[in-house]
Amino acid sequence: MKALKIATFNINGIRSRLPGLLAWLERERPDIACLQELKAPDTAFPRDALEAAGYGCLYQGQTSWNGVAILARDSQPVEVRRGLPGMEEDTQSRYLEAAVHGVLVGCLYLPNGNPQPGPKFDYKLRWFECLIEHARGLRESDHPVVLAGDYNVVPTDEDIYDPKSWRKDALLQPESRDRYQRLLSQGWTDSLRALYPDERVYTFWDYFRNHWQRNAGLRIDHLLLNPALAPYLKDAGVDAWVRNEEHASDHAPVWIELATRKRR
DNA sequence: ATGCCAGGCACAGCCTGA
């Protein structure tokens, strides 16, 4: 295993966020960056600027909504699949998978699901079931695999500043949490939680009510490792400084570092 | 119970996000 830094970042509009994205890439230098919510069609993807910054790009965009990308420093990600098996009729760009730097990377943007109950929540659960089914095969692989992205699930009440006003939100529903736990129970490691079992760690702070200033956040961006990769997990964290910048996304980048040798 | 802030688009008020 090569020493690697892998990050996931819901950028909430790649065009309006491009200067901040480039500043983050330059400062933190992730080897692999999974992006979500590009909110741009492929024709508007800033490929030239990212390649000039040293990153090969693979992307699945869409006008206005969703959109995912995988960036790799000094390398071109090799596409393995776009879209989940069982979701062939899905018109929303939410899943991209690539081989890069010796790791199989799944970049995902799980549906939000609000309001619930309703068709959007049903879609979220359906999408989640397809992810669980696809992940089963990836988990069994002898090859290192990471599933990184915005899962739109707050796994437990320890992953939110205060669940009170969010009880009816799709992100906290038992159905959403059950599916996240079912995914983990296949044998995936939730990187941040594995290294920081008792800490309050957030990855998202909405634009309302001064939530960033009050550190009223949610942990919804996750990097899951299969058993072939988990032994190499060395460190993990959140680049919270990005959330504090002018014109920031409401998410901050989350990252892991992998060691060259097994640690456990 | 709703709006709060923000991006994107038929560029003016909507829709969506989480």
CSV table of N, CA and C in Angstrom, one decimal, chain A residues 4-10 24-25 27-34 146 148-149 190-193 195-196 201-203 219 221-225 233-242 252-259:
chain,number,residue,atom,x,y,z
A,4,LEU,N,-1.3,7.4,1.2
A,4,LEU,CA,-2.3,8.1,0.5
A,4,LEU,C,-3.1,9.0,1.4
A,5,LYS,N,-3.5,10.1,0.8
A,5,LYS,CA,-4.5,10.9,1.5
A,5,LYS,C,-5.8,11.0,0.6
A,6,ILE,N,-6.9,10.5,1.1
A,6,ILE,CA,-8.1,10.5,0.3
A,6,ILE,C,-9.2,11.4,1.0
A,7,ALA,N,-9.8,12.2,0.3
A,7,ALA,CA,-10.8,13.2,0.8
A,7,ALA,C,-12.1,13.1,0.1
A,8,THR,N,-13.2,13.5,0.9
A,8,THR,CA,-14.5,13.7,0.2
A,8,THR,C,-15.0,15.1,0.6
A,9,PHE,N,-15.6,15.7,-0.4
A,9,PHE,CA,-16.0,17.1,-0.2
A,9,PHE,C,-17.3,17.4,-1.0
A,10,ASN,N,-18.4,17.7,-0.3
A,10,ASN,CA,-19.6,18.2,-1.0
A,10,ASN,C,-19.3,19.7,-1.2
A,24,TRP,N,-8.0,24.8,-1.5
A,24,TRP,CA,-8.0,23.6,-0.6
A,24,TRP,C,-7.0,22.6,-1.2
A,25,LEU,N,-7.1,22.3,-2.5
A,25,LEU,CA,-6.3,21.3,-3.1
A,25,LEU,C,-4.8,21.6,-2.9
A,27,ARG,N,-3.4,23.6,-0.6
A,27,ARG,CA,-3.0,23.6,0.8
A,27,ARG,C,-2.9,22.1,1.4
A,28,GLU,N,-3.9,21.3,1.1
A,28,GLU,CA,-4.0,20.0,1.7
A,28,GLU,C,-3.5,18.9,0.9
A,29,ARG,N,-3.4,19.1,-0.4
A,29,ARG,CA,-2.8,18.1,-1.3
A,29,ARG,C,-3.3,16.7,-1.2
A,30,PRO,N,-4.6,16.5,-1.2
A,30,PRO,CA,-5.1,15.1,-1.2
A,30,PRO,C,-4.7,14.4,-2.5
A,31,ASP,N,-4.4,13.1,-2.4
A,31,ASP,CA,-4.0,12.3,-3.6
A,31,ASP,C,-5.3,12.0,-4.4
A,32,ILE,N,-6.4,11.8,-3.6
A,32,ILE,CA,-7.7,11.5,-4.3
A,32,ILE,C,-8.7,12.4,-3.6
A,33,ALA,N,-9.6,13.1,-4.4
A,33,ALA,CA,-10.6,13.9,-3.8
A,33,ALA,C,-12.0,13.5,-4.5
A,34,CYS,N,-12.9,13.1,-3.7
A,34,CYS,CA,-14.3,12.8,-4.2
A,34,CYS,C,-15.1,14.0,-4.0
A,146,VAL,N,-12.6,2.1,-1.0
A,146,VAL,CA,-13.2,3.1,-0.1
A,146,VAL,C,-14.5,3.6,-0.7
A,148,ALA,N,-16.7,6.7,-0.4
A,148,ALA,CA,-16.6,8.0,0.2
A,148,ALA,C,-17.7,9.0,-0.4
A,149,GLY,N,-18.3,9.8,0.5
A,149,GLY,CA,-19.2,10.7,0.0
A,149,GLY,C,-20.1,11.3,1.0
A,190,ASP,N,-16.1,2.8,9.4
A,190,ASP,CA,-16.4,4.2,9.4
A,190,ASP,C,-15.1,4.9,9.9
A,191,SER,N,-14.3,5.4,9.0
A,191,SER,CA,-12.9,5.9,9.3
A,191,SER,C,-12.9,6.8,10.5
A,192,LEU,N,-13.6,7.9,10.4
A,192,LEU,CA,-13.6,8.9,11.5
A,192,LEU,C,-14.0,8.4,12.8
A,193,ARG,N,-15.0,7.6,12.8
A,193,ARG,CA,-15.5,7.0,14.1
A,193,ARG,C,-14.6,6.0,14.6
A,195,LEU,N,-11.3,6.0,14.5
A,195,LEU,CA,-10.2,6.7,15.1
A,195,LEU,C,-10.6,7.6,16.2
A,196,TYR,N,-11.8,8.1,16.2
A,196,TYR,CA,-12.3,9.0,17.2
A,196,TYR,C,-13.6,8.6,17.7
A,201,VAL,N,-17.5,15.1,16.1
A,201,VAL,CA,-16.9,15.5,14.9
A,201,VAL,C,-18.0,15.8,13.9
A,202,TYR,N,-18.0,17.0,13.3
A,202,TYR,CA,-19.0,17.4,12.3
A,202,TYR,C,-18.4,17.7,11.0
A,203,THR,N,-19.2,17.5,9.9
A,203,THR,CA,-18.7,17.7,8.6
A,203,THR,C,-19.6,18.7,7.8
A,219,ARG,N,-22.6,15.2,11.3
A,219,ARG,CA,-21.6,14.3,10.6
A,219,ARG,C,-22.4,13.5,9.6
A,221,ASP,N,-20.8,13.2,6.1
A,221,ASP,CA,-19.9,12.8,5.1
A,221,ASP,C,-19.0,11.7,5.6
A,222,HIS,N,-18.9,10.6,5.0
A,222,HIS,CA,-18.2,9.4,5.5
A,222,HIS,C,-17.3,8.8,4.5
A,223,LEU,N,-16.2,8.2,5.1
A,223,LEU,CA,-15.3,7.4,4.3
A,223,LEU,C,-15.3,6.0,4.8
A,224,LEU,N,-15.9,5.0,4.1
A,224,LEU,CA,-16.0,3.6,4.6
A,224,LEU,C,-14.9,2.8,3.9
A,225,LEU,N,-14.2,2.0,4.7
A,225,LEU,CA,-13.1,1.2,4.2
A,225,LEU,C,-13.5,-0.3,4.3
A,233,LEU,N,-5.4,2.2,7.8
A,233,LEU,CA,-5.9,3.5,8.2
A,233,LEU,C,-5.0,4.1,9.3
A,234,LYS,N,-4.5,5.3,9.1
A,234,LYS,CA,-3.5,5.9,10.0
A,234,LYS,C,-4.1,7.1,10.6
A,235,ASP,N,-4.8,7.9,9.9
A,235,ASP,CA,-5.3,9.2,10.5
A,235,ASP,C,-6.6,9.6,9.7
A,236,ALA,N,-7.4,10.5,10.3
A,236,ALA,CA,-8.6,11.0,9.7
A,236,ALA,C,-8.9,12.4,10.3
A,237,GLY,N,-9.6,13.2,9.5
A,237,GLY,CA,-9.9,14.5,10.1
A,237,GLY,C,-10.9,15.3,9.2
A,238,VAL,N,-11.2,16.5,9.6
A,238,VAL,CA,-12.0,17.4,8.9
A,238,VAL,C,-11.3,18.7,8.7
A,239,ASP,N,-11.2,19.1,7.4
A,239,ASP,CA,-10.6,20.4,7.1
A,239,ASP,C,-11.6,21.5,7.4
A,240,ALA,N,-11.9,21.8,8.7
A,240,ALA,CA,-12.9,22.7,9.1
A,240,ALA,C,-12.6,24.2,8.7
A,241,TRP,N,-11.3,24.5,8.4
A,241,TRP,CA,-10.9,25.8,8.0
A,241,TRP,C,-11.6,26.2,6.7
A,242,VAL,N,-11.9,25.2,5.9
A,242,VAL,CA,-12.5,25.5,4.6
A,242,VAL,C,-13.9,26.0,4.8
A,252,ALA,N,-17.6,20.7,5.0
A,252,ALA,CA,-16.1,20.8,5.0
A,252,ALA,C,-15.6,19.5,4.4
A,253,PRO,N,-14.4,19.5,3.8
A,253,PRO,CA,-13.8,18.3,3.4
A,253,PRO,C,-13.4,17.3,4.6
A,254,VAL,N,-13.6,16.1,4.3
A,254,VAL,CA,-13.2,15.0,5.3
A,254,VAL,C,-12.2,14.2,4.6
A,255,TRP,N,-11.1,13.8,5.4
A,255,TRP,CA,-10.0,13.1,4.8
A,255,TRP,C,-9.5,11.9,5.6
A,256,ILE,N,-8.9,11.0,5.0
A,256,ILE,CA,-8.1,9.9,5.7
A,256,ILE,C,-6.7,9.9,5.2
A,257,GLU,N,-5.8,9.4,6.0
A,257,GLU,CA,-4.5,9.1,5.6
A,257,GLU,C,-4.2,7.6,5.7
A,258,LEU,N,-3.7,7.0,4.7
A,258,LEU,CA,-3.4,5.6,4.7
A,258,LEU,C,-1.9,5.4,4.9
A,259,ALA,N,-1.5,4.4,5.7
A,259,ALA,CA,-0.1,4.1,5.9
A,259,ALA,C,0.5,3.2,4.8
